[in-house]
């Protein structure tokens, strides 16, 4: 169709990305850009069709904002299962079509709480490692500059 390649990405989040808690509000976010070599340039005002199926279903037509992003807010049912999202940019004479898809589990409130605790523990460990590295750099620089 078009001659300039495009890239479309999509994800599902509600505190954590890639998993939804039953009965909670969640968002589908996406980004559309055209490619100039290795660089992506946001595509503002482009129409994207998003099909949602599984525990939640519907078809949504959204326009990207000035940064090439779009957001759709939905609510998960009070049951577990999965939600599939397929996004499509149809392209035009100038830009190629592109698509993206993802499927995420809808988990119980108890399972979601466990996942949030794991995420928080992971962040604590990450910050501790960064702190150790920064302290090591500080000690090394102190030794180098004190000589």
N, C-alpha and C. Protein backbone atom coordinates (compact mmCIF):
# COMPACT_ATOMS: atom_id res chain seq x y z
N UNK A 1 0.85 -1.18 0.00
CA UNK A 1 0.00 0.00 0.00
C UNK A 1 0.89 1.24 0.00
N UNK A 2 1.41 1.62 1.20
CA UNK A 2 2.28 2.79 1.28
C UNK A 2 3.72 2.42 1.07
N UNK A 3 4.56 3.41 1.10
CA UNK A 3 5.99 3.15 0.89
C UNK A 3 6.81 3.35 2.16
N UNK A 4 6.25 4.03 3.15
CA UNK A 4 6.97 4.27 4.41
C UNK A 4 6.48 3.27 5.45
N UNK A 5 7.38 2.47 6.04
CA UNK A 5 6.95 1.49 7.03
C UNK A 5 6.47 2.15 8.32
N UNK A 6 5.52 1.49 8.97
CA UNK A 6 5.00 1.96 10.26
C UNK A 6 5.15 0.86 11.29
N UNK A 7 5.07 1.27 12.56
CA UNK A 7 5.11 0.30 13.66
C UNK A 7 4.02 0.66 14.66
N UNK A 8 3.22 -0.33 15.02
CA UNK A 8 2.14 -0.16 15.97
C UNK A 8 2.42 -1.08 17.16
N UNK A 9 2.30 -0.54 18.37
CA UNK A 9 2.45 -1.35 19.58
C UNK A 9 1.19 -1.20 20.42
N UNK A 10 0.92 -2.22 21.24
CA UNK A 10 -0.26 -2.19 22.10
C UNK A 10 0.06 -2.95 23.39
N UNK A 11 -0.48 -2.46 24.51
CA UNK A 11 -0.35 -3.18 25.78
C UNK A 11 -1.58 -2.93 26.65
N UNK A 12 -1.76 -3.82 27.62
CA UNK A 12 -2.89 -3.74 28.54
C UNK A 12 -2.33 -3.60 29.95
N UNK A 13 -2.81 -2.58 30.69
CA UNK A 13 -2.26 -2.30 32.03
C UNK A 13 -3.37 -1.93 33.01
N UNK A 14 -3.13 -2.23 34.27
CA UNK A 14 -3.92 -1.68 35.39
C UNK A 14 -3.08 -1.78 36.66
N UNK A 15 -2.04 -1.00 36.72
CA UNK A 15 -1.06 -1.09 37.80
C UNK A 15 0.10 -1.95 37.36
N UNK A 16 -0.19 -3.12 36.87
CA UNK A 16 0.78 -3.99 36.22
C UNK A 16 0.41 -4.06 34.75
N UNK A 17 1.39 -4.17 33.90
CA UNK A 17 1.10 -4.37 32.48
C UNK A 17 1.20 -5.85 32.16
N UNK A 18 0.29 -6.32 31.33
CA UNK A 18 0.31 -7.72 30.92
C UNK A 18 -0.56 -8.62 31.77
N UNK A 19 -1.28 -8.05 32.73
CA UNK A 19 -2.21 -8.82 33.57
C UNK A 19 -3.28 -7.86 34.08
N UNK A 20 -4.52 -8.36 34.23
CA UNK A 20 -5.63 -7.54 34.70
C UNK A 20 -6.27 -8.22 35.90
N UNK A 21 -6.63 -7.42 36.89
CA UNK A 21 -7.34 -7.94 38.06
C UNK A 21 -8.84 -7.97 37.78
N UNK A 22 -9.47 -9.09 38.13
CA UNK A 22 -10.92 -9.21 37.90
C UNK A 22 -11.66 -8.05 38.57
N UNK A 23 -12.67 -7.52 37.87
CA UNK A 23 -13.49 -6.45 38.43
C UNK A 23 -12.84 -5.08 38.45
N UNK A 24 -11.67 -4.94 37.88
CA UNK A 24 -10.96 -3.66 37.95
C UNK A 24 -11.03 -2.90 36.63
N UNK A 25 -10.77 -1.59 36.73
CA UNK A 25 -10.61 -0.78 35.53
C UNK A 25 -9.22 -1.04 34.97
N UNK A 26 -9.11 -1.05 33.65
CA UNK A 26 -7.81 -1.22 33.01
C UNK A 26 -7.76 -0.39 31.75
N UNK A 27 -6.58 -0.20 31.23
CA UNK A 27 -6.43 0.58 30.00
C UNK A 27 -5.69 -0.22 28.93
N UNK A 28 -6.09 0.04 27.72
CA UNK A 28 -5.36 -0.45 26.55
C UNK A 28 -4.65 0.77 25.99
N UNK A 29 -3.33 0.70 25.90
CA UNK A 29 -2.57 1.81 25.35
C UNK A 29 -1.85 1.35 24.09
N UNK A 30 -1.64 2.27 23.20
CA UNK A 30 -0.94 1.94 21.97
C UNK A 30 -0.14 3.12 21.46
N UNK A 31 0.76 2.82 20.55
CA UNK A 31 1.62 3.85 19.97
C UNK A 31 1.82 3.52 18.49
N UNK A 32 1.68 4.53 17.64
CA UNK A 32 1.88 4.38 16.21
C UNK A 32 2.95 5.34 15.75
N UNK A 33 3.90 4.81 15.00
CA UNK A 33 4.98 5.65 14.47
C UNK A 33 5.38 5.17 13.08
N UNK A 34 5.94 6.08 12.29
CA UNK A 34 6.51 5.67 11.01
C UNK A 34 8.01 5.63 11.18
N UNK A 35 8.64 4.81 10.37
CA UNK A 35 10.05 4.53 10.55
C UNK A 35 10.90 5.28 9.53
N UNK A 36 11.89 5.99 10.04
CA UNK A 36 12.93 6.59 9.21
C UNK A 36 14.23 5.91 9.61
N UNK A 37 14.61 4.89 8.87
CA UNK A 37 15.75 4.09 9.28
C UNK A 37 15.42 3.38 10.58
N UNK A 38 16.24 3.60 11.60
CA UNK A 38 16.01 2.98 12.90
C UNK A 38 15.14 3.85 13.82
N UNK A 39 14.81 5.05 13.38
CA UNK A 39 14.09 5.99 14.22
C UNK A 39 12.60 5.97 13.94
N UNK A 40 11.80 5.99 15.02
CA UNK A 40 10.35 6.05 14.89
C UNK A 40 9.87 7.47 15.13
N UNK A 41 9.03 7.96 14.24
CA UNK A 41 8.45 9.29 14.34
C UNK A 41 6.96 9.14 14.64
N UNK A 42 6.46 9.70 15.76
CA UNK A 42 5.04 9.54 16.12
C UNK A 42 4.10 10.01 15.01
N UNK A 43 3.02 9.27 14.83
CA UNK A 43 2.01 9.61 13.82
C UNK A 43 0.78 10.16 14.52
N UNK A 44 0.62 11.46 14.49
CA UNK A 44 -0.52 12.13 15.13
C UNK A 44 -1.76 12.05 14.24
N UNK A 45 -2.93 11.94 14.87
CA UNK A 45 -4.20 12.02 14.15
C UNK A 45 -4.49 10.85 13.23
N UNK A 46 -3.88 9.70 13.49
CA UNK A 46 -4.10 8.52 12.64
C UNK A 46 -5.16 7.62 13.27
N UNK A 47 -6.01 7.05 12.43
CA UNK A 47 -7.09 6.19 12.90
C UNK A 47 -6.58 4.77 13.12
N UNK A 48 -6.83 4.24 14.32
CA UNK A 48 -6.47 2.87 14.67
C UNK A 48 -7.76 2.16 15.10
N UNK A 49 -7.95 0.94 14.61
CA UNK A 49 -9.09 0.12 15.01
C UNK A 49 -8.59 -0.92 16.00
N UNK A 50 -9.27 -1.01 17.14
CA UNK A 50 -8.87 -1.94 18.20
C UNK A 50 -10.03 -2.90 18.46
N UNK A 51 -9.78 -4.19 18.23
CA UNK A 51 -10.75 -5.24 18.52
C UNK A 51 -10.37 -5.91 19.83
N UNK A 52 -11.32 -5.98 20.74
CA UNK A 52 -11.10 -6.61 22.04
C UNK A 52 -12.03 -7.81 22.13
N UNK A 53 -11.48 -8.95 22.56
CA UNK A 53 -12.31 -10.16 22.68
C UNK A 53 -11.93 -10.93 23.94
N UNK A 54 -12.76 -11.89 24.29
CA UNK A 54 -12.55 -12.66 25.52
C UNK A 54 -13.57 -12.24 26.54
N UNK A 55 -13.12 -12.05 27.78
CA UNK A 55 -14.03 -11.66 28.85
C UNK A 55 -14.64 -10.29 28.62
N UNK A 56 -13.95 -9.43 27.89
CA UNK A 56 -14.45 -8.11 27.50
C UNK A 56 -14.39 -8.08 25.98
N UNK A 57 -15.40 -7.53 25.33
CA UNK A 57 -15.35 -7.49 23.87
C UNK A 57 -15.90 -6.17 23.34
N UNK A 58 -15.44 -5.83 22.16
CA UNK A 58 -15.90 -4.62 21.49
C UNK A 58 -14.89 -4.20 20.44
N UNK A 59 -15.33 -3.33 19.56
CA UNK A 59 -14.46 -2.75 18.54
C UNK A 59 -14.46 -1.25 18.75
N UNK A 60 -13.26 -0.67 18.79
CA UNK A 60 -13.10 0.75 19.07
C UNK A 60 -12.28 1.39 17.96
N UNK A 61 -12.71 2.57 17.55
CA UNK A 61 -11.96 3.36 16.57
C UNK A 61 -11.41 4.56 17.33
N UNK A 62 -10.10 4.70 17.34
CA UNK A 62 -9.46 5.79 18.09
C UNK A 62 -8.47 6.51 17.18
N UNK A 63 -8.31 7.81 17.44
CA UNK A 63 -7.28 8.58 16.75
C UNK A 63 -6.10 8.78 17.68
N UNK A 64 -4.91 8.69 17.12
CA UNK A 64 -3.71 8.91 17.93
C UNK A 64 -3.58 10.40 18.28
N UNK A 65 -2.97 10.67 19.44
CA UNK A 65 -2.75 12.05 19.87
C UNK A 65 -1.49 12.61 19.19
N UNK A 66 -1.06 13.78 19.61
CA UNK A 66 0.12 14.42 18.99
C UNK A 66 1.40 13.62 19.15
N UNK A 67 1.42 12.69 20.11
CA UNK A 67 2.60 11.86 20.34
C UNK A 67 2.46 10.46 19.74
N UNK A 68 1.40 10.25 18.94
CA UNK A 68 1.18 8.95 18.32
C UNK A 68 0.56 7.92 19.25
N UNK A 69 0.05 8.36 20.40
CA UNK A 69 -0.49 7.43 21.41
C UNK A 69 -2.01 7.41 21.39
N UNK A 70 -2.57 6.30 21.87
CA UNK A 70 -4.01 6.22 22.11
C UNK A 70 -4.25 5.44 23.40
N UNK A 71 -5.39 5.70 24.03
CA UNK A 71 -5.77 5.04 25.28
C UNK A 71 -7.25 4.72 25.23
N UNK A 72 -7.60 3.50 25.66
CA UNK A 72 -8.99 3.07 25.79
C UNK A 72 -9.16 2.55 27.21
N UNK A 73 -10.14 3.06 27.94
CA UNK A 73 -10.41 2.59 29.29
C UNK A 73 -11.58 1.62 29.32
N UNK A 74 -11.40 0.48 30.01
CA UNK A 74 -12.45 -0.53 30.11
C UNK A 74 -12.50 -1.10 31.53
N UNK A 75 -13.49 -1.91 31.81
CA UNK A 75 -13.61 -2.57 33.10
C UNK A 75 -13.69 -4.08 32.90
N UNK A 76 -12.89 -4.81 33.65
CA UNK A 76 -12.91 -6.27 33.58
C UNK A 76 -14.09 -6.81 34.36
N UNK A 77 -14.63 -7.95 33.93
CA UNK A 77 -15.72 -8.55 34.69
C UNK A 77 -15.19 -9.19 35.98
N UNK A 78 -16.09 -9.61 36.84
CA UNK A 78 -15.72 -10.26 38.09
C UNK A 78 -15.51 -11.76 37.88
N UNK A 79 -14.71 -12.11 36.89
CA UNK A 79 -14.39 -13.51 36.63
C UNK A 79 -13.00 -13.57 36.00
N UNK A 80 -12.38 -14.73 36.10
CA UNK A 80 -11.04 -14.90 35.54
C UNK A 80 -11.13 -15.48 34.13
N UNK A 81 -10.06 -15.31 33.39
CA UNK A 81 -10.00 -15.78 32.00
C UNK A 81 -8.93 -15.01 31.26
N UNK A 82 -9.26 -14.51 30.07
CA UNK A 82 -8.28 -13.72 29.32
C UNK A 82 -8.98 -12.68 28.45
N UNK A 83 -8.18 -11.71 28.04
CA UNK A 83 -8.63 -10.65 27.14
C UNK A 83 -7.62 -10.57 26.02
N UNK A 84 -8.10 -10.59 24.79
CA UNK A 84 -7.23 -10.45 23.62
C UNK A 84 -7.48 -9.10 22.97
N UNK A 85 -6.40 -8.47 22.54
CA UNK A 85 -6.47 -7.16 21.91
C UNK A 85 -5.74 -7.23 20.57
N UNK A 86 -6.42 -6.81 19.52
CA UNK A 86 -5.82 -6.72 18.18
C UNK A 86 -6.01 -5.30 17.68
N UNK A 87 -4.91 -4.61 17.41
CA UNK A 87 -4.97 -3.23 16.92
C UNK A 87 -4.49 -3.21 15.47
N UNK A 88 -5.12 -2.38 14.65
CA UNK A 88 -4.79 -2.32 13.22
C UNK A 88 -4.77 -0.88 12.73
N UNK A 89 -3.67 -0.50 12.09
CA UNK A 89 -3.61 0.75 11.35
C UNK A 89 -3.63 0.36 9.88
N UNK A 90 -4.58 0.88 9.11
CA UNK A 90 -4.77 0.43 7.74
C UNK A 90 -3.81 1.03 6.72
N UNK A 91 -3.10 2.08 7.10
CA UNK A 91 -2.17 2.68 6.16
C UNK A 91 -2.88 3.52 5.12
N UNK A 92 -2.10 4.05 4.18
CA UNK A 92 -2.65 4.85 3.08
C UNK A 92 -1.62 4.85 1.96
N UNK A 93 -1.75 5.76 1.02
CA UNK A 93 -0.83 5.79 -0.13
C UNK A 93 0.60 6.08 0.30
N UNK A 94 0.76 6.76 1.43
CA UNK A 94 2.10 7.14 1.89
C UNK A 94 2.68 6.16 2.92
N UNK A 95 1.83 5.63 3.82
CA UNK A 95 2.30 4.81 4.93
C UNK A 95 1.77 3.38 4.85
N UNK A 96 2.63 2.42 5.14
CA UNK A 96 2.24 1.01 5.20
C UNK A 96 1.30 0.74 6.36
N UNK A 97 0.49 -0.29 6.22
CA UNK A 97 -0.35 -0.75 7.31
C UNK A 97 0.52 -1.45 8.35
N UNK A 98 0.04 -1.50 9.59
CA UNK A 98 0.72 -2.27 10.63
C UNK A 98 -0.31 -2.73 11.65
N UNK A 99 0.07 -3.74 12.42
CA UNK A 99 -0.84 -4.26 13.43
C UNK A 99 -0.05 -4.73 14.64
N UNK A 100 -0.76 -4.90 15.74
CA UNK A 100 -0.16 -5.41 16.97
C UNK A 100 -1.24 -6.14 17.74
N UNK A 101 -0.84 -7.13 18.51
CA UNK A 101 -1.82 -7.85 19.32
C UNK A 101 -1.19 -8.35 20.60
N UNK A 102 -2.03 -8.59 21.57
CA UNK A 102 -1.60 -9.15 22.86
C UNK A 102 -2.78 -9.85 23.49
N UNK A 103 -2.49 -10.83 24.31
CA UNK A 103 -3.50 -11.50 25.12
C UNK A 103 -3.00 -11.50 26.56
N UNK A 104 -3.86 -11.07 27.47
CA UNK A 104 -3.47 -10.98 28.87
C UNK A 104 -4.45 -11.77 29.73
N UNK A 105 -3.94 -12.35 30.82
CA UNK A 105 -4.84 -13.06 31.73
C UNK A 105 -5.60 -12.08 32.63
N UNK A 106 -6.81 -12.45 32.97
CA UNK A 106 -7.58 -11.75 34.01
C UNK A 106 -7.54 -12.68 35.22
N UNK A 107 -6.93 -12.20 36.31
CA UNK A 107 -6.68 -13.05 37.47
C UNK A 107 -7.50 -12.59 38.68
N UNK A 108 -7.58 -13.46 39.67
CA UNK A 108 -8.32 -13.14 40.90
C UNK A 108 -7.63 -12.02 41.66
N UNK A 109 -8.38 -11.39 42.55
CA UNK A 109 -7.81 -10.32 43.37
C UNK A 109 -6.64 -10.84 44.20
N UNK A 110 -6.74 -12.08 44.70
CA UNK A 110 -5.67 -12.67 45.50
C UNK A 110 -4.41 -12.85 44.65
N UNK A 111 -4.55 -13.39 43.45
CA UNK A 111 -3.39 -13.59 42.57
C UNK A 111 -2.78 -12.25 42.16
N UNK A 112 -3.63 -11.27 41.90
CA UNK A 112 -3.13 -9.95 41.52
C UNK A 112 -2.33 -9.33 42.66
N UNK A 113 -2.80 -9.48 43.89
CA UNK A 113 -2.07 -8.96 45.05
C UNK A 113 -0.68 -9.60 45.16
N UNK A 114 -0.60 -10.91 44.92
CA UNK A 114 0.70 -11.60 44.93
C UNK A 114 1.63 -11.02 43.87
N UNK A 115 1.10 -10.79 42.68
CA UNK A 115 1.91 -10.24 41.59
C UNK A 115 2.41 -8.83 41.93
N UNK A 116 1.54 -8.02 42.55
CA UNK A 116 1.95 -6.66 42.94
C UNK A 116 3.06 -6.72 43.99
N UNK A 117 2.97 -7.66 44.94
CA UNK A 117 4.00 -7.81 45.96
C UNK A 117 5.33 -8.22 45.32
N UNK A 118 5.27 -9.11 44.33
CA UNK A 118 6.49 -9.53 43.63
C UNK A 118 7.11 -8.36 42.89
N UNK A 119 6.26 -7.54 42.27
CA UNK A 119 6.76 -6.36 41.56
C UNK A 119 7.45 -5.41 42.53
N UNK A 120 6.81 -5.15 43.66
CA UNK A 120 7.39 -4.24 44.65
C UNK A 120 8.70 -4.79 45.20
N UNK A 121 8.77 -6.10 45.46
CA UNK A 121 10.01 -6.71 45.93
C UNK A 121 11.10 -6.58 44.87
N UNK A 122 10.73 -6.79 43.62
CA UNK A 122 11.69 -6.64 42.52
C UNK A 122 12.24 -5.23 42.45
N UNK A 123 11.37 -4.22 42.67
CA UNK A 123 11.82 -2.84 42.64
C UNK A 123 12.75 -2.55 43.82
N UNK A 124 12.44 -3.10 44.98
CA UNK A 124 13.31 -2.90 46.15
C UNK A 124 14.69 -3.49 45.88
N UNK A 125 14.72 -4.70 45.32
CA UNK A 125 16.00 -5.34 44.99
C UNK A 125 16.74 -4.52 43.94
N UNK A 126 16.04 -4.03 42.94
CA UNK A 126 16.66 -3.22 41.89
C UNK A 126 17.28 -1.96 42.49
N UNK A 127 16.54 -1.27 43.36
CA UNK A 127 17.07 -0.06 43.99
C UNK A 127 18.27 -0.38 44.88
N UNK A 128 18.23 -1.52 45.55
CA UNK A 128 19.37 -1.91 46.41
C UNK A 128 20.60 -2.16 45.55
N UNK A 129 20.44 -2.83 44.43
CA UNK A 129 21.58 -3.09 43.53
C UNK A 129 22.13 -1.78 42.98
N UNK A 130 21.25 -0.89 42.58
CA UNK A 130 21.70 0.42 42.08
C UNK A 130 22.45 1.17 43.17
N UNK A 131 21.94 1.10 44.40
CA UNK A 131 22.61 1.75 45.53
C UNK A 131 24.00 1.19 45.76
N UNK A 132 24.14 -0.13 45.68
CA UNK A 132 25.45 -0.77 45.85
C UNK A 132 26.39 -0.33 44.74
N UNK A 133 25.91 -0.31 43.53
CA UNK A 133 26.75 0.11 42.39
C UNK A 133 27.19 1.55 42.56
N UNK A 134 26.23 2.43 42.91
CA UNK A 134 26.57 3.84 43.09
C UNK A 134 27.57 4.03 44.24
N UNK A 135 27.39 3.27 45.32
CA UNK A 135 28.33 3.36 46.44
C UNK A 135 29.71 2.89 46.00
N UNK A 136 29.78 1.84 45.19
CA UNK A 136 31.07 1.34 44.69
C UNK A 136 31.74 2.38 43.80
N UNK A 137 30.96 3.02 42.96
CA UNK A 137 31.51 4.07 42.10
C UNK A 137 32.03 5.22 42.95
N UNK A 138 31.25 5.60 43.97
CA UNK A 138 31.67 6.68 44.87
C UNK A 138 32.97 6.34 45.58
N UNK A 139 33.10 5.12 46.07
CA UNK A 139 34.33 4.69 46.75
C UNK A 139 35.49 4.70 45.77
N UNK A 140 35.27 4.18 44.56
CA UNK A 140 36.31 4.14 43.55
C UNK A 140 36.76 5.55 43.18
N UNK A 141 35.80 6.45 42.96
CA UNK A 141 36.15 7.82 42.62
C UNK A 141 36.87 8.50 43.78
N UNK A 142 36.45 8.20 45.01
CA UNK A 142 37.12 8.75 46.19
C UNK A 142 38.57 8.32 46.25
N UNK A 143 38.83 7.06 45.95
CA UNK A 143 40.21 6.55 45.96
C UNK A 143 41.01 7.19 44.84
N UNK A 144 40.42 7.30 43.65
CA UNK A 144 41.14 7.88 42.50
C UNK A 144 41.46 9.34 42.75
N UNK A 145 40.50 10.11 43.26
CA UNK A 145 40.73 11.54 43.44
C UNK A 145 41.51 11.89 44.69
N UNK A 146 41.61 10.94 45.62
CA UNK A 146 42.37 11.22 46.83
C UNK A 146 43.86 10.98 46.62
N UNK A 147 44.23 10.38 45.52
CA UNK A 147 45.66 10.09 45.26
C UNK A 147 46.34 11.26 44.69
